[in-house]
Each structure stands twice: as structure tokens, then as C-alpha cells.
Short mmCIF file of C-alpha atoms in Angstrom, two decimals:
data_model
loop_
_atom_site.label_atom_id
_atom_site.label_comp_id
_atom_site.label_asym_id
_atom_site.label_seq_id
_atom_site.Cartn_x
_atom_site.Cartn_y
_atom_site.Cartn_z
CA UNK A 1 0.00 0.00 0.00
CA UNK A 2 1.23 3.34 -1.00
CA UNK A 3 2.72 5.13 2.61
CA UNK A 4 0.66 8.25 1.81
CA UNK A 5 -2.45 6.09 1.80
CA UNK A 6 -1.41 4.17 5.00
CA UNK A 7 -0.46 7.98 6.65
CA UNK A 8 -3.73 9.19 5.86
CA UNK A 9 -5.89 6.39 6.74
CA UNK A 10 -4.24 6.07 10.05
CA UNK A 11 -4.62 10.23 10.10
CA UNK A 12 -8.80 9.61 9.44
CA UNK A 13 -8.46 6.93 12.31
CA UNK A 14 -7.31 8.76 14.97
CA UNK A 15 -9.62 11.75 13.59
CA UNK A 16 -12.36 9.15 14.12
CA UNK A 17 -11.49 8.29 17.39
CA UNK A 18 -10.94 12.47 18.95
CA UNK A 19 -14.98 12.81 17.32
CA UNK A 20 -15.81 9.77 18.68
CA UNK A 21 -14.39 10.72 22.22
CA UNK A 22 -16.01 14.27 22.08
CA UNK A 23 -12.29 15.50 22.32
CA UNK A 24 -12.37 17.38 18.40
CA UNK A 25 -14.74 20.50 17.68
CA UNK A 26 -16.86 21.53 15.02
CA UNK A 27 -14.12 23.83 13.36
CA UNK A 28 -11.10 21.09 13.35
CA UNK A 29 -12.66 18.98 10.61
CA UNK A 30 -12.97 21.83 7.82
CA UNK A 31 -9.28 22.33 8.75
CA UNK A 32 -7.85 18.52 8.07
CA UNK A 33 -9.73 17.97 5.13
CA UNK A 34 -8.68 21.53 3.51
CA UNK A 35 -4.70 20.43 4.87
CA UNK A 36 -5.31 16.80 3.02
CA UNK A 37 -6.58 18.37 -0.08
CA UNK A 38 -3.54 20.65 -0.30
CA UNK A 39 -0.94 18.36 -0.08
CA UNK A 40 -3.03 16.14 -2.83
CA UNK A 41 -3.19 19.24 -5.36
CA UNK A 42 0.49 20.16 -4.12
CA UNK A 43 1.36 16.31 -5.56
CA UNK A 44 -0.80 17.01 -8.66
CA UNK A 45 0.74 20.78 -9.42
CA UNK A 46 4.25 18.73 -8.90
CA UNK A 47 3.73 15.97 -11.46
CA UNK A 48 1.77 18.62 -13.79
CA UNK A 49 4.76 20.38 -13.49
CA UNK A 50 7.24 17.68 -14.43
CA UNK A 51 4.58 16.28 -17.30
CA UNK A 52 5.46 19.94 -18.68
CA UNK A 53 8.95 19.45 -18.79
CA UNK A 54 8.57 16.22 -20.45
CA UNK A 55 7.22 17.40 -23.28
CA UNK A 56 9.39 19.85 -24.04
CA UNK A 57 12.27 17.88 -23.66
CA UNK A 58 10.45 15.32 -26.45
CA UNK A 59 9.73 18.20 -28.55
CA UNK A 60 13.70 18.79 -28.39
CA UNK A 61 14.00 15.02 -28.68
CA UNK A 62 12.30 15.36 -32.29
CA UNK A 63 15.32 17.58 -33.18
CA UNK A 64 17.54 15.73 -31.84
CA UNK A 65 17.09 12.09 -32.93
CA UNK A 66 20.09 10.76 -30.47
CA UNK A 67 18.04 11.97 -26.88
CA UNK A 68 14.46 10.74 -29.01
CA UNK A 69 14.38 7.50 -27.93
CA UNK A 70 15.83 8.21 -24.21
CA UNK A 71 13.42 11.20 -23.58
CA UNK A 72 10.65 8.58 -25.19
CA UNK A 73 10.83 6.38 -22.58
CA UNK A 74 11.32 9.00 -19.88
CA UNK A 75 8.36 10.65 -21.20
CA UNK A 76 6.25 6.81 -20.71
CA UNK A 77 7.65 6.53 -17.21
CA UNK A 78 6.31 10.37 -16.33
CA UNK A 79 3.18 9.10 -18.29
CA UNK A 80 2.98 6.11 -15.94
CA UNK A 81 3.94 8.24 -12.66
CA UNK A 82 1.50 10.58 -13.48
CA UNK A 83 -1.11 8.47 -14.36
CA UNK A 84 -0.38 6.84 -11.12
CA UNK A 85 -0.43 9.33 -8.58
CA UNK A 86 -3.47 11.03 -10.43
CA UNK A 87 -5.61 7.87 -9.50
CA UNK A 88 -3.93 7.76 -6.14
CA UNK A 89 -4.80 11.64 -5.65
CA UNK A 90 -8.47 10.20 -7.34
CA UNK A 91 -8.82 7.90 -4.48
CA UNK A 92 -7.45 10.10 -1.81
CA UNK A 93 -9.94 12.45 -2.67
CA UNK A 94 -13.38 10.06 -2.97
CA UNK A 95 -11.68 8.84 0.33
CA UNK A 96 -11.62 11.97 1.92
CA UNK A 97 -15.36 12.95 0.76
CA UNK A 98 -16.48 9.67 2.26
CA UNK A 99 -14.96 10.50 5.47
CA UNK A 100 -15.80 14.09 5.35
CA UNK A 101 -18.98 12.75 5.26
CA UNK A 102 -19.05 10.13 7.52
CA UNK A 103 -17.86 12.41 9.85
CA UNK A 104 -20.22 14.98 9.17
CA UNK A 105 -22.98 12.51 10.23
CA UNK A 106 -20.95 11.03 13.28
CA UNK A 107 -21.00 14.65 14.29
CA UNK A 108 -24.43 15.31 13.69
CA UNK A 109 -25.44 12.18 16.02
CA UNK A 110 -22.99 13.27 18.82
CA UNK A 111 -23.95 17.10 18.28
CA UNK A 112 -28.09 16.20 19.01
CA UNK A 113 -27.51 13.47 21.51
CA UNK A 114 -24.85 16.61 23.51
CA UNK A 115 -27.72 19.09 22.48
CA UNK A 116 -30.96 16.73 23.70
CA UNK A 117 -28.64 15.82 26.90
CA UNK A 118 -27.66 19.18 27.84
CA UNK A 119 -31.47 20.37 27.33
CA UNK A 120 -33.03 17.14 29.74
CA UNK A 121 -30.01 18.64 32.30
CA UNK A 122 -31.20 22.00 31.83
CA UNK A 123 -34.72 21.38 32.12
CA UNK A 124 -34.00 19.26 35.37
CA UNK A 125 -31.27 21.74 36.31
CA UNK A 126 -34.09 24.47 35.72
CA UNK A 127 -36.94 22.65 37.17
CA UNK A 128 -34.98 22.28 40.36
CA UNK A 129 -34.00 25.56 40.48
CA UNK A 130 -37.40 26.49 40.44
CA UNK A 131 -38.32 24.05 43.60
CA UNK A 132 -36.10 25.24 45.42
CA UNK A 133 -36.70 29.18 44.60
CA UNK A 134 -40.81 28.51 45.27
CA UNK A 135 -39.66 27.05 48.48
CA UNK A 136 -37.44 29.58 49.43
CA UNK A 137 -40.45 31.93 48.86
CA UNK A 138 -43.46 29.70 50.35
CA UNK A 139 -40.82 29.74 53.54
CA UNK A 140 -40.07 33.91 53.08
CA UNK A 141 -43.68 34.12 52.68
CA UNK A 142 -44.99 32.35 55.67
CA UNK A 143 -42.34 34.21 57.69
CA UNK A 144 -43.05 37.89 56.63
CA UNK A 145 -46.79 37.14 56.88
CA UNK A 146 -45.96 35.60 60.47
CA UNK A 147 -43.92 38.70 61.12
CA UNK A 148 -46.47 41.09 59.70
CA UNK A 149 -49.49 39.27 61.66
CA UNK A 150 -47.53 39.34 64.74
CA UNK A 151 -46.85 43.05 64.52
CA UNK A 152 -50.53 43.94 63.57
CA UNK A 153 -51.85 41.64 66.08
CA UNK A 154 -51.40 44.27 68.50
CA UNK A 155 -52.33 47.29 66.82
CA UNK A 156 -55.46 45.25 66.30
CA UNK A 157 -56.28 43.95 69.27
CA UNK A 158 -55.90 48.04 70.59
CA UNK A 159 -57.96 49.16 67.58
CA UNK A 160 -60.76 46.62 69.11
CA UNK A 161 -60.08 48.09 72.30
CA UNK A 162 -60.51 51.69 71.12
CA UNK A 163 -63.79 51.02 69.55
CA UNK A 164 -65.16 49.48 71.91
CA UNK A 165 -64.26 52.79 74.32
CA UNK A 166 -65.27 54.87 71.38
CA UNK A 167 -68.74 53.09 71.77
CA UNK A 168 -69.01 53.19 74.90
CA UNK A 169 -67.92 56.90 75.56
CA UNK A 170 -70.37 57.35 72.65
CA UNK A 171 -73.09 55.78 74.45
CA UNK A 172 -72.03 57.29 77.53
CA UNK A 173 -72.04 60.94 75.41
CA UNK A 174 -75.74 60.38 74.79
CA UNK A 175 -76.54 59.25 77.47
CA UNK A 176 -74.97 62.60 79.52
CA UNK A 177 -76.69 64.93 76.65
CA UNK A 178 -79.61 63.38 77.41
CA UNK A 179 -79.47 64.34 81.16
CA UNK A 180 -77.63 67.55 80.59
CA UNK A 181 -81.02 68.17 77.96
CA UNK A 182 -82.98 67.12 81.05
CA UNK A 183 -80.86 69.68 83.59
CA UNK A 184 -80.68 72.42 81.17
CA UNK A 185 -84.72 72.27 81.33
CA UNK A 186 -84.57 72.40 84.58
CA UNK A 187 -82.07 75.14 85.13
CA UNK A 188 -84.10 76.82 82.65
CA UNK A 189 -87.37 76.47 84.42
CA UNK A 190 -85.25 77.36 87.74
CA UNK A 191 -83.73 80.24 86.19
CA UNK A 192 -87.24 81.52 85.04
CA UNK A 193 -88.54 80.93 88.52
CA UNK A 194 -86.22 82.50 89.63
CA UNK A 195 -86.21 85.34 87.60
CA UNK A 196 -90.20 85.94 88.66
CA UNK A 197 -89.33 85.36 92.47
CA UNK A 198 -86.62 87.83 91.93
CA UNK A 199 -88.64 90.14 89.98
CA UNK A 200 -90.99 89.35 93.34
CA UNK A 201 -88.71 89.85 96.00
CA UNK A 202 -87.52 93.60 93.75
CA UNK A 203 -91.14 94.72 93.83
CA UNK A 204 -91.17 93.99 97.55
CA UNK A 205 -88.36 96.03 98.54
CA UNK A 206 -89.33 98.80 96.85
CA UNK A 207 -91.79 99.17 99.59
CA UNK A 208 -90.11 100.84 102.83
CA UNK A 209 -91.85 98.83 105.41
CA UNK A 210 -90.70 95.35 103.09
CA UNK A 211 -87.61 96.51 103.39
CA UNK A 212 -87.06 97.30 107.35
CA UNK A 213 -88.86 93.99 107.36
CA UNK A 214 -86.21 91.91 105.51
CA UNK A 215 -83.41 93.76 106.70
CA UNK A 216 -83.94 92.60 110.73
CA UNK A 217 -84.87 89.05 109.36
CA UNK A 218 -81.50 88.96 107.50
CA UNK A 219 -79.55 90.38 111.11
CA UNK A 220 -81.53 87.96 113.04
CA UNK A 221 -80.61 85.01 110.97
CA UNK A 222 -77.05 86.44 111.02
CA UNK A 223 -76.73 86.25 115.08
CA UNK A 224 -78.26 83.02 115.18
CA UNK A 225 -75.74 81.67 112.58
CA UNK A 226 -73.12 82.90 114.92
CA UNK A 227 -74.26 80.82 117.86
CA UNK A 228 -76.48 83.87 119.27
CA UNK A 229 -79.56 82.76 121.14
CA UNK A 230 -82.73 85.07 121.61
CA UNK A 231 -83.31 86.52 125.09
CA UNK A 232 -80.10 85.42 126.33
CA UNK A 233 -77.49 86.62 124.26
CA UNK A 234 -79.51 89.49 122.26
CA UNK A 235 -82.71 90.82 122.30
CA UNK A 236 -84.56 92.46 119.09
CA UNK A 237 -86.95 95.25 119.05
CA UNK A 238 -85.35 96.62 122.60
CA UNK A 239 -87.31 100.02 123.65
CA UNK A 240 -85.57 102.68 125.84
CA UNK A 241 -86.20 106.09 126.57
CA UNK A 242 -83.90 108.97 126.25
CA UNK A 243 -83.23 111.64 128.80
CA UNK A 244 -85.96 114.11 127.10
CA UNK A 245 -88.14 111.00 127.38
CA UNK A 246 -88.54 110.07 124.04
CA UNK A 247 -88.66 106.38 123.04
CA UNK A 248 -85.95 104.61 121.05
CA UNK A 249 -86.10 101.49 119.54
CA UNK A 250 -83.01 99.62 118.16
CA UNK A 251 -83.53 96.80 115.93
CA UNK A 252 -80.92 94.62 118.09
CA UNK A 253 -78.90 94.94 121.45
CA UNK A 254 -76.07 92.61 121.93
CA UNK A 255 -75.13 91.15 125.37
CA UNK A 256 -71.01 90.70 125.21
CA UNK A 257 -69.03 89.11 128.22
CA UNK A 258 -68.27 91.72 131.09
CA UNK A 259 -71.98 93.41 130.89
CA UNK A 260 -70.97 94.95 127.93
CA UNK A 261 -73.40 95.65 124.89
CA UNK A 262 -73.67 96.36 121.00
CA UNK A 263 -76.42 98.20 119.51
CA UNK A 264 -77.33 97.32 116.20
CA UNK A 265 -79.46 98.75 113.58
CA UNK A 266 -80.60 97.32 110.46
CA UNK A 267 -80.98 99.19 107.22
CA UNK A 268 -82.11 97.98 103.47
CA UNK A 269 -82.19 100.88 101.19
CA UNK A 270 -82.57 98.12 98.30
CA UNK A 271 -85.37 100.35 96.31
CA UNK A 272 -82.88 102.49 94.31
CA UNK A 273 -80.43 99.80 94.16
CA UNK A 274 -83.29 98.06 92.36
CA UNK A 275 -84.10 100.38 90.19
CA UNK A 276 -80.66 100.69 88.91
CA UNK A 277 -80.34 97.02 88.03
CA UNK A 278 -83.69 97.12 86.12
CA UNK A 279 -82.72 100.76 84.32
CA UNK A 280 -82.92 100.48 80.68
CA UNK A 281 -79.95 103.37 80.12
CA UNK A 282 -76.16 103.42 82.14
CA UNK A 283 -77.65 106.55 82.41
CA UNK A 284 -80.59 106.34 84.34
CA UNK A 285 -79.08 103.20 86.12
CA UNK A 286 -75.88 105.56 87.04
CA UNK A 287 -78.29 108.45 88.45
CA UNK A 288 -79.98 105.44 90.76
CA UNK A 289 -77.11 104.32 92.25
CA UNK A 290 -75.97 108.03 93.25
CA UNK A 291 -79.79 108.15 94.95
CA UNK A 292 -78.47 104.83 96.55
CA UNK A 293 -75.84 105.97 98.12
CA UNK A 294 -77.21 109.40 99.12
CA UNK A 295 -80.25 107.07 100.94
CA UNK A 296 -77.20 104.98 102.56
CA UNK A 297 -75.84 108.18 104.07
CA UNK A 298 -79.04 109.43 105.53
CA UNK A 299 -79.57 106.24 107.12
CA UNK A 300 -75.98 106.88 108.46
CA UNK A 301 -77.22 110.56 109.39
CA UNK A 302 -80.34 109.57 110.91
CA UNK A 303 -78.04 106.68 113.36
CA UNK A 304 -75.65 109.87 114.38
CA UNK A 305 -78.50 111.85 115.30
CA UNK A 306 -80.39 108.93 117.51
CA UNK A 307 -76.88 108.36 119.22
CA UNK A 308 -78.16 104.88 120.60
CA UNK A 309 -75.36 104.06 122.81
CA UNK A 310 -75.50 107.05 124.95
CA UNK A 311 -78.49 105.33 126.20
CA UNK A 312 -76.71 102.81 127.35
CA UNK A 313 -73.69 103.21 130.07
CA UNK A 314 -71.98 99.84 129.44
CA UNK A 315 -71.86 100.43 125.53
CA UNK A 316 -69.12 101.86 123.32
CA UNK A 317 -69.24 105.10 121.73
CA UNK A 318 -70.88 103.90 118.03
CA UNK A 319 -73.61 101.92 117.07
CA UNK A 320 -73.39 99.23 114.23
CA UNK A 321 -75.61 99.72 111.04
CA UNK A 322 -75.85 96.52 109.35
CA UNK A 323 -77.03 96.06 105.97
CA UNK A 324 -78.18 92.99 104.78
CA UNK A 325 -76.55 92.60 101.22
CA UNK A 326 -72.75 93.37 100.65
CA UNK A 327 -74.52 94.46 97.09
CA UNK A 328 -76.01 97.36 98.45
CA UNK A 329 -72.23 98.41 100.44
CA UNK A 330 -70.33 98.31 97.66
CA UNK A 331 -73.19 99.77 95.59
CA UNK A 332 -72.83 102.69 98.11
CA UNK A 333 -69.14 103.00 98.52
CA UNK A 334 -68.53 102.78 94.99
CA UNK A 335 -70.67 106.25 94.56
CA UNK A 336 -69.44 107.94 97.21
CA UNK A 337 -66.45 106.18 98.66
CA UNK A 338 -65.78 108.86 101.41
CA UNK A 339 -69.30 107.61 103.36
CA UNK A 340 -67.11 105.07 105.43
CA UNK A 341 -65.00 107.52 106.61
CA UNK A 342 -67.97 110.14 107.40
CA UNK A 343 -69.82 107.16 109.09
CA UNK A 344 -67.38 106.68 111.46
CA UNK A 345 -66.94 110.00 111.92
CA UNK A 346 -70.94 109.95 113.45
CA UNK A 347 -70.26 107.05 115.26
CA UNK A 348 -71.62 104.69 113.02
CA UNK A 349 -70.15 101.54 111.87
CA UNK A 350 -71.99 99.90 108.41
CA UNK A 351 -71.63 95.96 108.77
#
């Protein structure tokens, strides 16, 4: 067998086997076959080459009849040679197709069966991959909504709380409107009661004998508030006489330890007062408080001039004029604020 032949087939052998082993790649068969058929048209160029030569030496040959029959039979043997290694180069090249080919489809089988192998491992690969990532995220799931439920669960639960207080404090609301509806009615009615008893009681102390009249009720329920007991520790409506003969009568005398005594005399000039309050003008309201206080300081006059406590030898020097609302002082004083000082000037203390 010709070595070339031998070389090559044991060349497209041990191709066979790399393939066969997965060890040669797509782009190293285009590259042997195009190295095989090189060398083959390398050969053929070669002899073409020589076959050229050969004929012009026999066209020399024909000229020179001595070299004819030499360059002849040269010319045969290049015949042969050539003929020769163009059949060999023939069969090296329906060799090569056939394992070109051959290969081509060995390739094919390994490149589908690698392709359909590496697709069943990525589709397990991937199907796993997805397990495990839905796991991860049933798991991450179940712990955020723990998390999350375990953090609202509070805020919840105090919402429910809240609510309930909210409908309670709701009830609760209606409930105290509808008792503070009830009490406003009543303060209401009170208030209008009021208002008529007031407007009553006004009427009544505009009269002069209402007045004296409320004025020793008022200092009698004073005394008694104080622990003061009729008869023993003061006596109302006392009569004496004065040195001329002429009858006073205080509206209270006051028994004090050591057989000393008080003389006290109520006074209620309340009608001006009340006029003011029910004057429709600051006017007129201002002109009957000046009348008040001008009726306060003839009451104050009229005490100075009566002199009670001369009447009596264990009494001191003043007697006490008590009036029966602090109203009707400050009423006064406000008016004419130097009546304090001219009371006590007469010997007359208001209370």
C-alpha cells in the first residue's frame, strides 16, 4: 500500500477516534480535510509540473534524434507516474469525501444526543432551580406574613379596644346629653322661677316697710348663725327712753361678756339699688345708684342723730348699722367712697 495512503488512513483513524471521544470540535474537521486536499493538489501541481517538462524535452527530442528515444521512454515513465499518482490523488480524494462525510454525520449524532442531553439537564437543572426558589419563597412568605401578623396583632387587638371605648364613651355621650337636655330644662325652668321670684322679692323692697322687714330678718338670721340665742345673748326690738323721754327702739342689742353691749341697727335701702339694676340706660341706672348711696348716708345721718349708745352706760361710743346685702355696700361705697370715713366719723359703723 502506497505510505501516503497508510499515513492518511491512520490520520482519518485517529480523527475518528478524537470525534468519537467528544475531544475534536466543530471547526477542526474543515481544517484537516482543507490540509489533506492541499498536499493532494500540491502532488498534482508537482507531477503537472514535471509532465510539462517532459514534453518539451520530447519536442527537443524530435530535433535531436540521439536523446528521441531516451526522452521517449522518460516521457512513458512520467506518463505512468503521473497516471499513477493522479488515481492515487483520485482515491485520496473520494476517500476523503467519504470521510468528510461520515464524519459529518458522526458529528451530527454526537452534536443532538450533547444538544438533547444538555437540554433534559437544563430542564432538570431548571426545574430544580425552580423548587427550590418557590420554596425559598413559600418559607419567606410564611415568615413575613408571620412577622407582619404578629406586629398587627397588637395594633389590632388596641384598635378593638378603642372602639369598643369609642362606643361606649359614645353611648355614655348620649346618654350625659340626654341628662344635661334634662338639667338644662330644669335650670331653665329654675332660672325663670327665679327670675319671677326675683322680679318678686324687687317689687317687695321697693316698699319701705318690706324693706325694714327683711333687713332685721336677714340680722336675726345672722346672730343666730353665729351661735347667738334670743333673750339670752340678744334681744330684738329693745325700747328705751332717752333723757328728754322720748322712746328709742333699736332693731338689736347685743349682750357681750363683762356686761358689755352692742347696739345694732338694720338698714335695706334696696329700692334704688333696684331700680338701677332694672334701668334700661347706664344713664338712668348711674343716676340710681348716686340716689343709693345718698339714701345709705341718711340712714348713716339719721343713726348719728339717735346716738343709741348714749343710752346705754356699758356700751361703746358707736352703734353698728348693718345692711343685709354686701350688694347694696359696695353699691354705696362705689358712689361715694368717702361715706365710710364720714360714718365713722358719726359714730356709726356699716356691717
Amino acid at each position: 500500500m502506497d505510505p501516503f495512503i497508510a499515513i492518511t488512513l491512520f490520520a482519518i483513524g485517529v480523527l475518528v477516534g478524537v470525534i468519537t471521544t467528544k475531544v475534536l470540535s466543530s471547526k477542526q474537521l474543515p481544517l484537516i480535510l482543507a490540509n489533506a486536499k492541499a498536499e493532494i493538489e500540491t502532488e498534482l501541481a508537482t507531477t503537472g509540473q514535471q509532465l510539462e517538462y517532459a514534453n518539451e524535452q520530447l519536442r527537443e527530442a524530435s530535433n535531436q534524434s540521439i536523446e528521441l528515444q531516451s526522452i521517449r521512454e522518460q516521457f512513458n515513465k512520467l506518463t505512468a507516474t503521473h497516471e499513477e499518482h493522479k488515481k492515487s490523488a483520485e482515491e485520496k480524494l473520494d476517500f476523503l469525501e467519504s470521510t468528510k462525510k461520515h464524519l459529518e454525520d458522526q458529528f451530527k449524532l454526537i452534536s443532538n444526543d450533547v444538544a438533547k442531553k444538555s437540554r433534559d439537564e437544563i430542564k432538570t437543572l431548571a426545574e430544580s432551580t425552580v423548587k427550590q426558589i418557590k420554596a425559598r419563597s413559600e418559607e419567606d412568605l410564611e415568615k413575613r406574613t408571620k412577622a407582619i401578623d404578629d406586629l398587627v396583632s397588637p395594633v389590632k387587638d388596641q384598635l378593638t379596644k378603642v372602639n369598643d371605648k369609642l362606643v361606649e364613651y359614645d353611648k355614655n355621650r348620649t346618654e350625659a346629653f340626654g341628662k344635661l337636655d334634662k338639667e338644662l330644662e330644669r335650670v331653665i325652668k329654675t332660672s325663670s322661677d327665679l327670675k319671677s321670684e326675683t322680679s318678686q322679692l324687687v317689687g317687695a323692697l321697693k316698699r319701705p316697710q318690706a324693706q325694714g322687714d327683711w333687713g332685721e330678718l336677714h340680722l336675726k338670721r345672722v346672730v343666730e348663725l353665729a351661735g347667738l340665742t334670743e333673750r339670752c345673748d340678744f334681744d330684738t326690738q329693745h325700747t328705751i327712753k332717752t333723757a328728754d323721754g322720748e322712746s328709742q327702739r333699736p332693731d338689736m342689742v347685743v349682750h357681750l361678756p363683762g356686761d358689755k353691749i352692742v347696739v345694732v341697727d338694720a338698714k335695706s335701702p334696696s329700692s334704688n339699688f333696684a331700680q338701677a339694676i332694672e334701668a334700661g340706660t347706664d344713664i338712668e341706672k348711674k343716676d340710681q345708684l348716686k340716689k343709693h348711696a345718698q339714701s345709705v348716708r341718711n340712714h348713716v345721718k339719721t343713726l348719728t342723730r339717735k346716738a343709741y349708745f348714749e343710752q346705754f352706760t356699758n356700751s361703746p361710743e358707736f352703734v353698728v348699722m348693718f345692711m343685709p346685702s354686701d350688694a347694696l355696700y359696695a353699691a354705696a361705697v362705689e358712689q361715694d367712697p368717702d361715706i365710710v370715713a364720714d360714718s365713722i366719723a358719726g359714730r356709726v359703723i356699716i356691717a
